[in-house]
């Protein structure tokens, strides 16, 4: 159960059943509040839901070992997206039970003497879930069996979907407005809901609803409804509300603030920092509180295993044990370290990400703070006794040396790639004089590519060994950041909101870009780097900020964190920005880029209602057919 004392961490007592009467007790309400936070683990960190937010966007495509769930999401012809393989079902099946729990807390809290601040946590999470659902599926049911937004205590096998305006104006906005009013500035527990978090989601909801009302590319909605607000408010009104709420949070942040460098945002030793407004938490100190094994990850919730998906099998790298090239050794072993972790190879970045999204790798620290591009030898941690191995150009390397480097750009001297796997066993090439094998940005493929450093694992119990690299990550999965307030306000300003002094779209974006130019550590160089390129970063910002520029900046800031599909759907830019991409194939040694075309149709802007929901409904086939989003039947 949750403790409502001054405890700084959530205390949990596992229960197998919550029956309706339990919520009529103070202990039951507190237990329900704890479950609000626990339900985040079943969504965020789940790799299949993670896939649904990224694969098929301009940030990611399927990797060599992808199954149908990843292939279907890519919309590139390998599998058709349908109600069975769309892993947005992870959101649906976890959000609605939590919504009902929140309604139970709200209904019973006053009777059992729970404070408005605690009730506001339930309101925040009910709005949070509905906001995620309405963005993903369109209109969804507000009535779970007992009336709109009422606590349902009996099984029901019918359902009626509300319209998008109803979900926003009856559900999302009222709950978030009340949460902003009643939540504290400082979280009750570490990672707890706050006024600032509620303001972020209210601003995001206003912004998203404004785009929905405007509908610039005539994307269909479902259930069919006029693109009008029930209160007669215009899209411009909601853009202004988004700007006002976001800037109010920036100007009155409570204990939250931007970290001094981008590296500080994502380095595991600084987890749960003051930029994090909401996260799905984990711990290495207890399997009970972690929600999963500390030694082996099952690949299922509530483990945090999203970071495995864009990790290629670097353990196939080989260096020679002897100067004559004999005795190959696995020189980069699987390790529970942020730069490495457990390989699954289900997703891959594209060439366009490396060359275009992260074009500036000199001034901007975000490429270095996002990817693992240098794979360093760690063989002694696996008990391999060799003090020296022999790598590219038959040159000696020692533990900690670079074994394989993904170059920042195409080199002036062409790389000599092997045909097939080559001596390094992964098809990497050589450049004259370098002891490390190399691959250029245009040489990445669906099987070999830079890893995702920012989501890599971190343990303090590795000792001198490799630790537990097969376990789910015990790091928190970050869901919401203080930095996004700047992007929301800037986007609203671009869409016509009247701005405050010194908070124009360009000035807001430049706060983020200035921070991106500040370095304190060269992650892939593994060396301290105190450098301030903020002036150059701000000078390079266009005088006129566009939606596309904001989207590019959002991708640099939040690459592969689960934002992208929502960003492209909100702005209706998905087809424009993600309809083609470049990457090489699935074989080691393939470094020939291919251009792939996606077929992104207007109906894809909504995910299919999951088959599990349709199967649970005891209604006629024609009612089921109309419940499903169009073109997914």
XYZ file of C-alpha atoms in Angstrom:
633
model
C 0.000 0.000 0.000
C 1.035 3.594 -0.434
C 2.200 5.489 2.607
C 0.635 8.925 3.013
C 3.210 9.997 5.558
C 6.345 11.998 4.815
C 8.041 8.940 3.314
C 10.027 9.821 0.220
C 9.463 6.472 -1.481
C 6.341 4.469 -2.226
C 5.853 1.529 0.127
C 4.105 -1.422 -1.485
C 2.216 -4.406 -0.117
C 1.408 -6.791 -2.979
C -2.244 -7.754 -3.381
C -3.668 -10.218 -5.857
C -7.210 -8.803 -5.742
C -8.769 -5.363 -5.319
C -12.504 -5.828 -4.662
C -14.842 -2.799 -4.825
C -15.390 -2.548 -1.073
C -11.672 -2.163 -0.537
C -11.854 1.324 -2.058
C -14.274 2.448 0.650
C -11.429 2.306 3.191
C -8.558 4.706 3.679
C -6.133 1.838 3.223
C -7.839 0.877 -0.005
C -7.668 4.386 -1.423
C -3.993 4.617 -0.539
C -3.400 1.229 -2.150
C -5.151 2.401 -5.282
C -2.885 5.435 -5.402
C 0.175 3.194 -5.322
C -1.254 1.169 -8.188
C -1.466 4.391 -10.224
C 2.312 4.529 -10.286
C 2.766 0.772 -10.649
C 0.627 0.645 -13.795
C 3.173 2.816 -15.604
C 5.620 -0.117 -15.570
C 3.252 -2.206 -17.675
C 3.266 0.421 -20.434
C 6.578 2.276 -20.284
C 9.569 -0.011 -20.666
C 7.415 -2.627 -22.416
C 9.272 -3.130 -25.684
C 6.223 -3.879 -27.776
C 4.473 -0.684 -26.765
C 7.797 1.121 -27.212
C 7.879 -0.265 -30.746
C 4.384 1.123 -31.379
C 5.600 4.635 -30.568
C 8.692 4.563 -32.814
C 8.842 1.925 -35.539
C 7.452 3.379 -38.751
C 8.407 6.934 -37.876
C 11.410 8.862 -39.156
C 13.326 7.708 -36.063
C 13.316 3.918 -36.414
C 12.690 0.939 -38.637
C 12.716 -2.803 -38.065
C 15.939 -4.567 -37.184
C 17.239 -7.905 -38.475
C 15.573 -9.962 -35.712
C 12.207 -8.186 -35.852
C 9.046 -10.246 -35.505
C 5.665 -9.436 -37.039
C 4.861 -6.837 -34.382
C 7.783 -4.690 -35.514
C 7.407 -5.428 -39.224
C 3.743 -4.424 -39.196
C 4.424 -1.137 -37.407
C 6.939 -0.125 -40.086
C 4.246 0.030 -42.807
C 6.875 -0.866 -45.395
C 5.134 -3.921 -46.829
C 6.529 -6.688 -44.650
C 3.272 -7.222 -42.697
C -0.136 -5.558 -42.589
C -1.014 -3.698 -39.414
C -4.156 -5.114 -37.812
C -5.991 -5.565 -34.519
C -3.870 -8.592 -33.600
C -0.334 -7.332 -34.232
C -0.670 -3.659 -33.301
C 1.066 -3.453 -29.964
C -0.750 -0.308 -29.002
C -2.900 -2.924 -27.255
C -0.442 -2.641 -24.347
C -1.787 0.841 -23.668
C -5.443 -0.148 -24.006
C -5.368 -3.167 -21.666
C -3.431 -1.335 -18.948
C -5.033 2.100 -19.121
C -8.682 1.186 -18.628
C -8.259 -0.786 -15.379
C -6.230 2.121 -14.046
C -8.899 4.603 -15.135
C -11.482 2.615 -13.211
C -9.224 2.473 -10.158
C -8.800 6.252 -10.378
C -12.575 6.669 -10.540
C -12.918 4.461 -7.460
C -10.453 6.618 -5.561
C -12.178 9.836 -6.641
C -15.597 8.460 -5.657
C -14.558 7.230 -2.202
C -11.773 9.606 -1.163
C -13.931 12.258 0.491
C -15.895 9.722 2.513
C -12.715 8.206 3.944
C -11.019 11.541 4.633
C -8.370 11.593 1.900
C -6.960 15.044 1.158
C -7.688 16.870 -2.126
C -3.975 16.641 -2.989
C -4.133 12.848 -2.960
C -7.367 12.792 -4.938
C -5.624 15.043 -7.448
C -3.063 12.299 -8.076
C -5.899 10.005 -9.162
C -7.345 12.764 -11.344
C -3.925 13.303 -12.917
C -3.560 9.642 -13.832
C -7.115 9.285 -15.115
C -6.523 12.260 -17.402
C -3.070 10.961 -18.335
C -4.492 7.610 -19.453
C -7.380 9.140 -21.360
C -5.032 11.569 -23.091
C -2.775 8.740 -24.228
C -5.775 6.696 -25.378
C -7.490 9.469 -27.341
C -4.265 10.296 -29.185
C -3.781 6.644 -30.081
C -7.259 5.335 -30.875
C -9.497 8.370 -31.332
C -12.651 8.515 -29.256
C -12.767 5.975 -26.426
C -15.421 5.081 -23.825
C -15.919 7.360 -20.846
C -18.584 4.972 -19.504
C -17.044 1.709 -18.308
C -20.421 0.386 -17.176
C -21.609 2.673 -14.391
C -21.883 5.995 -16.238
C -19.419 8.529 -17.602
C -16.267 8.670 -15.450
C -17.946 6.593 -12.742
C -16.411 3.734 -10.760
C -17.622 0.464 -12.256
C -17.944 -2.530 -9.909
C -19.622 -5.099 -12.164
C -18.437 -6.956 -15.267
C -19.881 -5.562 -18.479
C -19.463 -6.880 -22.006
C -20.746 -3.945 -23.996
C -19.023 -0.657 -24.767
C -19.761 2.588 -26.559
C -17.050 4.941 -27.725
C -17.302 8.659 -27.040
C -16.099 11.202 -29.590
C -12.721 12.902 -29.422
C -14.181 16.258 -28.235
C -16.113 14.474 -25.495
C -13.023 12.688 -24.214
C -11.059 15.935 -24.053
C -13.737 18.259 -22.702
C -15.446 15.837 -20.278
C -12.453 13.796 -19.204
C -8.979 15.116 -19.879
C -9.316 18.868 -19.370
C -11.466 18.901 -16.186
C -9.292 16.350 -14.403
C -6.062 18.110 -15.326
C -7.403 21.528 -14.365
C -8.366 20.152 -10.960
C -4.977 18.430 -10.672
C -3.160 21.684 -11.422
C -5.179 23.364 -8.704
C -4.781 20.676 -6.026
C -1.437 18.984 -6.611
C 1.573 20.221 -4.637
C 4.544 21.942 -6.228
C 6.898 19.468 -4.539
C 6.130 15.768 -5.041
C 4.712 13.809 -2.109
C 7.112 10.973 -2.959
C 10.051 10.735 -5.343
C 8.542 10.706 -8.819
C 5.089 11.664 -7.546
C 2.594 13.741 -9.518
C 3.007 17.499 -9.137
C 1.504 20.760 -10.276
C 4.257 21.087 -12.894
C 3.590 17.617 -14.322
C -0.127 18.372 -14.509
C 0.585 21.658 -16.271
C 2.771 19.885 -18.824
C 0.038 17.390 -19.672
C -2.649 20.059 -19.708
C -0.546 22.138 -22.121
C 0.132 19.070 -24.289
C -3.557 18.180 -24.308
C -4.554 21.719 -25.300
C -1.931 21.709 -28.061
C -2.982 18.310 -29.403
C -6.683 19.174 -29.312
C -5.992 22.457 -31.131
C -4.287 20.553 -33.944
C -7.231 18.110 -33.994
C -9.693 20.983 -34.373
C -7.620 22.592 -37.123
C -7.037 19.306 -39.007
C -4.812 20.871 -41.705
C -4.460 17.709 -43.808
C -8.049 16.515 -43.498
C -7.206 13.363 -41.541
C -10.384 11.419 -40.646
C -11.439 10.957 -37.040
C -13.439 8.185 -35.360
C -16.111 7.918 -34.095
C -17.136 10.427 -36.740
C -17.645 13.868 -35.249
C -17.526 17.472 -36.444
C -14.161 19.141 -35.835
C -15.803 21.627 -33.517
C -15.462 22.257 -29.821
C -18.641 21.710 -27.725
C -18.131 25.116 -26.067
C -17.518 26.855 -29.382
C -13.819 27.500 -28.723
C -11.494 27.681 -31.707
C -8.206 25.955 -32.398
C -6.506 29.314 -31.845
C -8.021 29.549 -28.377
C -6.486 26.194 -27.447
C -3.084 27.055 -28.935
C -3.095 30.100 -26.685
C -4.090 28.004 -23.689
C -1.241 25.580 -24.436
C 1.252 28.428 -24.581
C -0.054 30.107 -21.416
C -0.066 26.925 -19.334
C 3.368 25.809 -20.543
C 5.017 29.162 -19.902
C 3.323 29.409 -16.502
C 5.035 26.125 -15.595
C 8.382 27.350 -16.930
C 8.106 30.547 -14.909
C 6.914 28.792 -11.740
C 8.742 25.451 -11.878
C 8.722 24.392 -8.251
C 11.704 22.101 -7.617
C 12.165 21.237 -11.304
C 14.750 22.637 -13.682
C 16.811 21.802 -16.750
C 19.977 19.840 -16.162
C 23.177 21.756 -17.028
C 24.130 19.450 -19.936
C 22.344 16.919 -22.108
C 24.713 14.255 -20.829
C 23.457 14.948 -17.305
C 19.869 14.340 -18.438
C 20.543 10.783 -19.553
C 23.577 9.449 -17.712
C 22.390 6.660 -15.420
C 24.305 7.914 -12.402
C 22.016 10.959 -12.461
C 18.667 9.174 -12.807
C 15.580 10.711 -11.174
C 17.074 14.164 -11.617
C 15.199 17.460 -11.375
C 14.325 17.465 -15.079
C 12.200 14.329 -14.665
C 8.517 15.031 -14.047
C 7.246 11.459 -14.343
C 8.851 8.048 -14.686
C 8.072 4.356 -14.381
C 10.428 3.423 -11.595
C 12.523 0.311 -10.942
C 15.194 -0.667 -8.440
C 18.102 -3.085 -8.179
C 17.667 -3.404 -4.417
C 14.602 -5.654 -4.376
C 12.919 -7.960 -6.878
C 9.619 -7.345 -5.080
C 9.759 -3.583 -5.519
C 11.423 -3.810 -8.922
C 8.542 -5.862 -10.267
C 10.857 -8.305 -12.034
C 13.875 -10.542 -11.720
C 17.234 -8.913 -11.049
C 19.106 -11.675 -12.879
C 17.054 -12.524 -15.955
C 14.583 -10.495 -17.978
C 11.643 -12.390 -19.408
C 10.926 -9.899 -22.164
C 7.555 -9.098 -20.612
C 6.037 -6.466 -18.342
C 6.656 -5.096 -15.816
C 10.341 -5.450 -16.771
C 11.956 -2.397 -18.331
C 13.319 -3.987 -21.498
C 12.686 -1.329 -24.145
C 16.396 -0.506 -24.314
C 17.182 -3.986 -25.643
C 15.240 -3.385 -28.844
C 17.729 -1.042 -30.547
C 20.788 -2.935 -29.315
C 22.554 -4.911 -32.029
C 24.531 -8.050 -31.234
C 27.887 -6.432 -30.565
C 28.978 -9.623 -28.763
C 29.655 -11.136 -32.192
C 32.643 -8.799 -32.532
C 35.956 -10.675 -32.692
C 39.567 -9.637 -32.241
C 42.547 -11.944 -32.765
C 44.365 -13.465 -29.796
C 47.639 -13.687 -31.710
C 49.544 -11.367 -34.049
C 49.030 -13.823 -36.898
C 45.268 -13.361 -36.639
C 44.489 -16.707 -35.049
C 42.500 -17.479 -31.944
C 39.584 -15.040 -32.299
C 38.237 -13.704 -29.015
C 34.900 -12.070 -28.222
C 36.436 -8.730 -27.361
C 33.231 -6.863 -26.420
C 31.300 -9.018 -23.993
C 27.660 -8.594 -22.994
C 27.737 -6.325 -19.942
C 25.239 -4.562 -17.706
C 26.714 -1.177 -18.601
C 24.957 1.803 -20.133
C 26.902 1.604 -23.382
C 26.127 -2.095 -23.856
C 23.317 -4.216 -22.369
C 21.302 -7.083 -23.796
C 21.025 -7.295 -27.604
C 17.667 -8.012 -29.247
C 18.065 -6.219 -32.573
C 14.352 -5.679 -33.169
C 14.673 -2.012 -34.194
C 17.305 0.095 -35.939
C 18.008 3.769 -36.591
C 18.106 4.854 -40.215
C 20.904 6.484 -42.166
C 18.749 9.603 -42.298
C 18.778 9.824 -38.487
C 22.576 9.715 -38.363
C 23.162 12.071 -41.293
C 20.247 14.498 -41.096
C 18.619 14.513 -37.669
C 22.011 14.609 -35.989
C 23.863 16.502 -38.713
C 25.845 18.647 -36.261
C 27.919 16.279 -34.145
C 30.554 18.886 -33.293
C 28.671 21.639 -31.499
C 25.584 19.684 -30.501
C 26.170 17.166 -27.696
C 22.947 15.269 -28.268
C 24.274 12.726 -30.759
C 27.042 11.764 -28.362
C 24.509 11.701 -25.514
C 22.090 9.476 -27.433
C 24.106 6.725 -29.115
C 26.875 4.290 -28.335
C 29.183 4.762 -31.300
C 32.389 3.365 -29.791
C 32.470 -0.242 -28.612
C 35.350 -0.827 -26.222
C 37.077 -4.032 -25.233
C 35.993 -5.572 -21.910
C 37.150 -9.165 -22.315
C 38.950 -9.455 -18.939
C 35.591 -9.091 -17.190
C 34.607 -12.413 -18.778
C 37.756 -14.128 -17.473
C 39.729 -13.916 -20.731
C 43.355 -13.603 -19.616
C 44.892 -11.966 -22.688
C 46.389 -8.599 -21.798
C 46.477 -7.676 -25.492
C 44.393 -8.561 -28.544
C 44.988 -7.761 -32.214
C 42.375 -5.793 -34.047
C 42.127 -3.812 -37.307
C 45.296 -3.593 -39.366
C 46.672 -6.256 -36.995
C 47.304 -3.562 -34.400
C 47.298 -4.316 -30.695
C 44.419 -3.222 -28.454
C 44.103 -3.393 -24.695
C 41.058 -3.433 -22.405
C 39.167 -0.185 -22.815
C 40.457 0.353 -26.358
C 38.015 1.020 -29.184
C 37.255 -2.231 -30.991
C 34.612 -0.851 -33.362
C 33.736 2.779 -34.074
C 30.745 4.143 -35.953
C 32.190 7.235 -37.616
C 30.513 10.628 -37.325
C 30.667 11.197 -41.083
C 31.853 9.668 -44.322
C 35.687 9.613 -44.284
C 37.809 11.200 -47.005
C 39.600 7.879 -47.435
C 37.168 5.140 -48.470
C 36.665 2.393 -45.906
C 37.784 -1.057 -46.966
C 34.928 -3.373 -46.067
C 35.198 -7.170 -46.222
C 32.822 -9.307 -48.240
C 30.773 -10.997 -45.571
C 31.668 -11.034 -41.906
C 35.441 -10.575 -42.253
C 37.964 -11.060 -39.484
C 35.893 -9.025 -37.026
C 32.873 -11.309 -37.623
C 30.417 -8.423 -38.161
C 31.488 -7.070 -41.550
C 33.083 -3.867 -40.259
C 35.792 -2.174 -42.322
C 39.256 -0.726 -41.839
C 40.962 2.609 -42.432
C 44.741 2.975 -42.749
C 46.551 3.331 -39.425
C 43.549 2.736 -37.192
C 43.453 -0.171 -34.729
C 39.641 -0.039 -34.484
C 37.272 -1.411 -37.088
C 34.969 1.234 -38.544
C 31.566 1.716 -40.163
C 30.400 4.998 -41.678
C 26.904 6.503 -41.308
C 25.967 5.312 -44.798
C 27.266 1.855 -43.977
C 24.838 0.988 -41.191
C 22.383 -1.835 -41.743
C 19.514 -3.612 -40.057
C 22.034 -5.837 -38.279
C 24.882 -3.444 -37.331
C 24.250 0.139 -36.195
C 25.022 2.464 -33.272
C 23.358 1.366 -30.043
C 21.004 3.443 -27.922
C 23.183 4.642 -25.041
C 20.564 6.798 -23.341
C 18.358 3.789 -22.462
C 21.200 1.435 -21.578
C 21.218 -0.442 -18.250
C 23.082 0.530 -15.114
C 23.864 -1.524 -12.027
C 25.982 -0.785 -8.986
C 26.448 -4.471 -8.180
C 28.590 -5.551 -11.161
C 31.780 -5.659 -9.130
C 34.689 -6.419 -11.461
C 32.566 -8.581 -13.744
C 29.902 -8.217 -16.381
C 27.049 -7.985 -13.895
C 23.538 -9.056 -14.897
C 23.151 -7.966 -18.540
C 20.247 -10.363 -19.155
C 18.004 -8.735 -16.555
C 15.546 -5.989 -17.350
C 16.930 -2.549 -16.722
C 16.588 -1.409 -13.121
C 16.685 2.211 -14.221
C 13.506 4.308 -14.303
C 11.882 4.723 -17.701
C 11.484 8.471 -18.165
C 8.019 9.514 -19.345
C 7.859 13.299 -18.983
C 10.571 15.946 -18.787
C 10.571 19.584 -17.752
C 12.303 20.429 -21.039
C 9.176 19.569 -23.028
C 7.408 22.640 -21.680
C 9.717 24.742 -23.876
C 8.785 22.733 -26.966
C 5.051 22.839 -26.259
C 5.121 26.602 -25.756
C 7.267 27.121 -28.866
C 4.963 25.007 -31.027
C 1.918 26.881 -29.777
C 3.689 30.154 -30.563
C 4.431 29.002 -34.104
C 0.740 28.189 -34.442
C -0.180 31.774 -33.570
C -0.310 32.092 -29.790
C 0.505 35.552 -28.460
C 3.849 35.294 -26.678
C 5.298 36.708 -23.482
C 8.410 38.939 -23.515
C 11.583 36.899 -24.021
C 9.535 33.750 -24.677
C 9.056 33.739 -28.418
C 9.291 30.431 -30.260
C 12.927 31.073 -31.181
C 13.873 32.143 -27.661
C 12.217 29.081 -26.148
C 13.903 26.705 -28.575
C 17.228 28.413 -27.998
C 17.069 27.624 -24.295
C 17.152 23.947 -25.265
C 19.717 24.406 -28.023
C 22.021 26.413 -25.754
C 22.005 23.560 -23.260
C 22.694 21.083 -26.073
C 25.874 23.005 -26.887
C 27.324 22.544 -23.412
C 29.573 19.550 -22.879
C 31.077 18.176 -19.697
C 31.892 14.669 -20.920
C 32.666 13.089 -24.295
C 30.628 9.942 -23.880
C 32.027 7.941 -26.786
C 35.516 9.312 -26.319
C 35.248 8.283 -22.665
C 36.992 11.463 -21.555
C 36.067 14.693 -19.799
C 35.219 17.489 -22.239
C 34.415 20.910 -20.839
C 33.260 22.931 -23.807
C 30.559 25.540 -24.346
C 29.207 25.752 -27.897
C 25.934 27.376 -26.839
C 26.614 30.612 -28.730
C 27.191 28.716 -31.975
C 24.093 26.611 -31.391
C 21.870 29.636 -30.806
C 23.334 31.524 -33.762
C 22.514 28.580 -36.033
C 18.844 28.620 -35.038
C 16.704 29.966 -37.910
C 15.231 33.416 -37.490
C 11.807 32.022 -38.277
C 10.857 28.838 -36.461
C 8.579 26.387 -38.296
C 6.696 23.311 -37.150
C 9.162 21.140 -39.070
C 12.069 22.757 -37.271
C 10.444 22.121 -33.908
C 9.872 18.499 -34.893
C 13.539 18.161 -35.865
C 14.604 19.637 -32.534
C 12.210 17.355 -30.669
C 13.775 14.366 -32.390
C 17.267 15.474 -31.410
C 16.159 16.009 -27.827
C 13.940 12.950 -27.350
C 15.231 10.511 -29.928
C 13.910 6.970 -29.310
C 12.212 7.847 -26.028
C 8.700 7.101 -27.297
C 7.559 10.589 -28.320
C 7.846 10.437 -32.080
C 4.670 8.756 -33.336
C 2.584 11.104 -31.192
C 4.498 14.128 -32.511
C 4.004 13.140 -36.155
C 0.339 12.252 -35.680
C -0.434 15.445 -33.737
C 1.075 17.689 -36.403
C -0.129 15.457 -39.284
C 3.441 15.335 -40.596
C 3.883 11.557 -40.467
C 3.637 10.865 -44.193
C 5.639 13.978 -45.108
C 8.580 13.150 -42.840
C 8.610 9.353 -42.689
C 7.395 8.002 -46.025
C 10.927 6.993 -47.086
C 14.160 6.093 -45.339
C 17.588 4.658 -46.105
C 19.310 1.648 -44.585
C 21.330 -1.385 -45.723
C 20.072 -4.947 -45.463
C 20.124 -7.774 -42.955
C 23.453 -9.459 -43.723
C 26.835 -8.814 -42.123
C 28.993 -7.011 -44.646
C 26.090 -5.320 -46.421
C 26.893 -1.604 -46.469
C 24.912 -0.627 -49.558
C 22.080 1.747 -48.640
C 18.628 1.001 -49.979
C 15.761 3.480 -50.045
C 12.598 2.011 -48.565
C 9.101 3.409 -49.084
C 6.365 3.263 -46.503
C 2.656 3.370 -47.307
C 1.185 5.651 -44.636
C -2.534 6.085 -45.193
C -4.800 8.606 -43.435
C -6.489 5.799 -41.480
C -3.111 4.837 -39.973
C -3.238 8.030 -37.888
C -5.383 5.961 -35.511
C -4.249 2.578 -34.234
C -6.679 -0.357 -34.468
C -8.822 -1.186 -31.464
C -7.123 -4.298 -30.039
C -8.637 -7.665 -30.881
C -8.659 -8.556 -27.199
C -11.191 -5.755 -26.618
C -13.413 -6.925 -29.470
C -13.256 -10.526 -28.240
C -14.462 -9.491 -24.789
C -17.526 -7.684 -26.140
C -20.772 -9.678 -26.201
C -22.388 -7.745 -29.026
C -23.436 -8.479 -32.592
C -20.795 -8.630 -35.341
C -22.077 -5.433 -36.926
C -21.684 -3.555 -33.632
C -18.153 -4.901 -33.301
C -17.411 -3.778 -36.838
C -18.521 -0.220 -36.102
C -16.536 -0.218 -32.834
C -13.309 -0.846 -34.750
C -11.470 2.041 -36.391
C -12.143 2.192 -40.145
C -10.039 0.137 -42.569
C -8.827 -2.261 -39.860
C -11.725 -4.718 -40.222
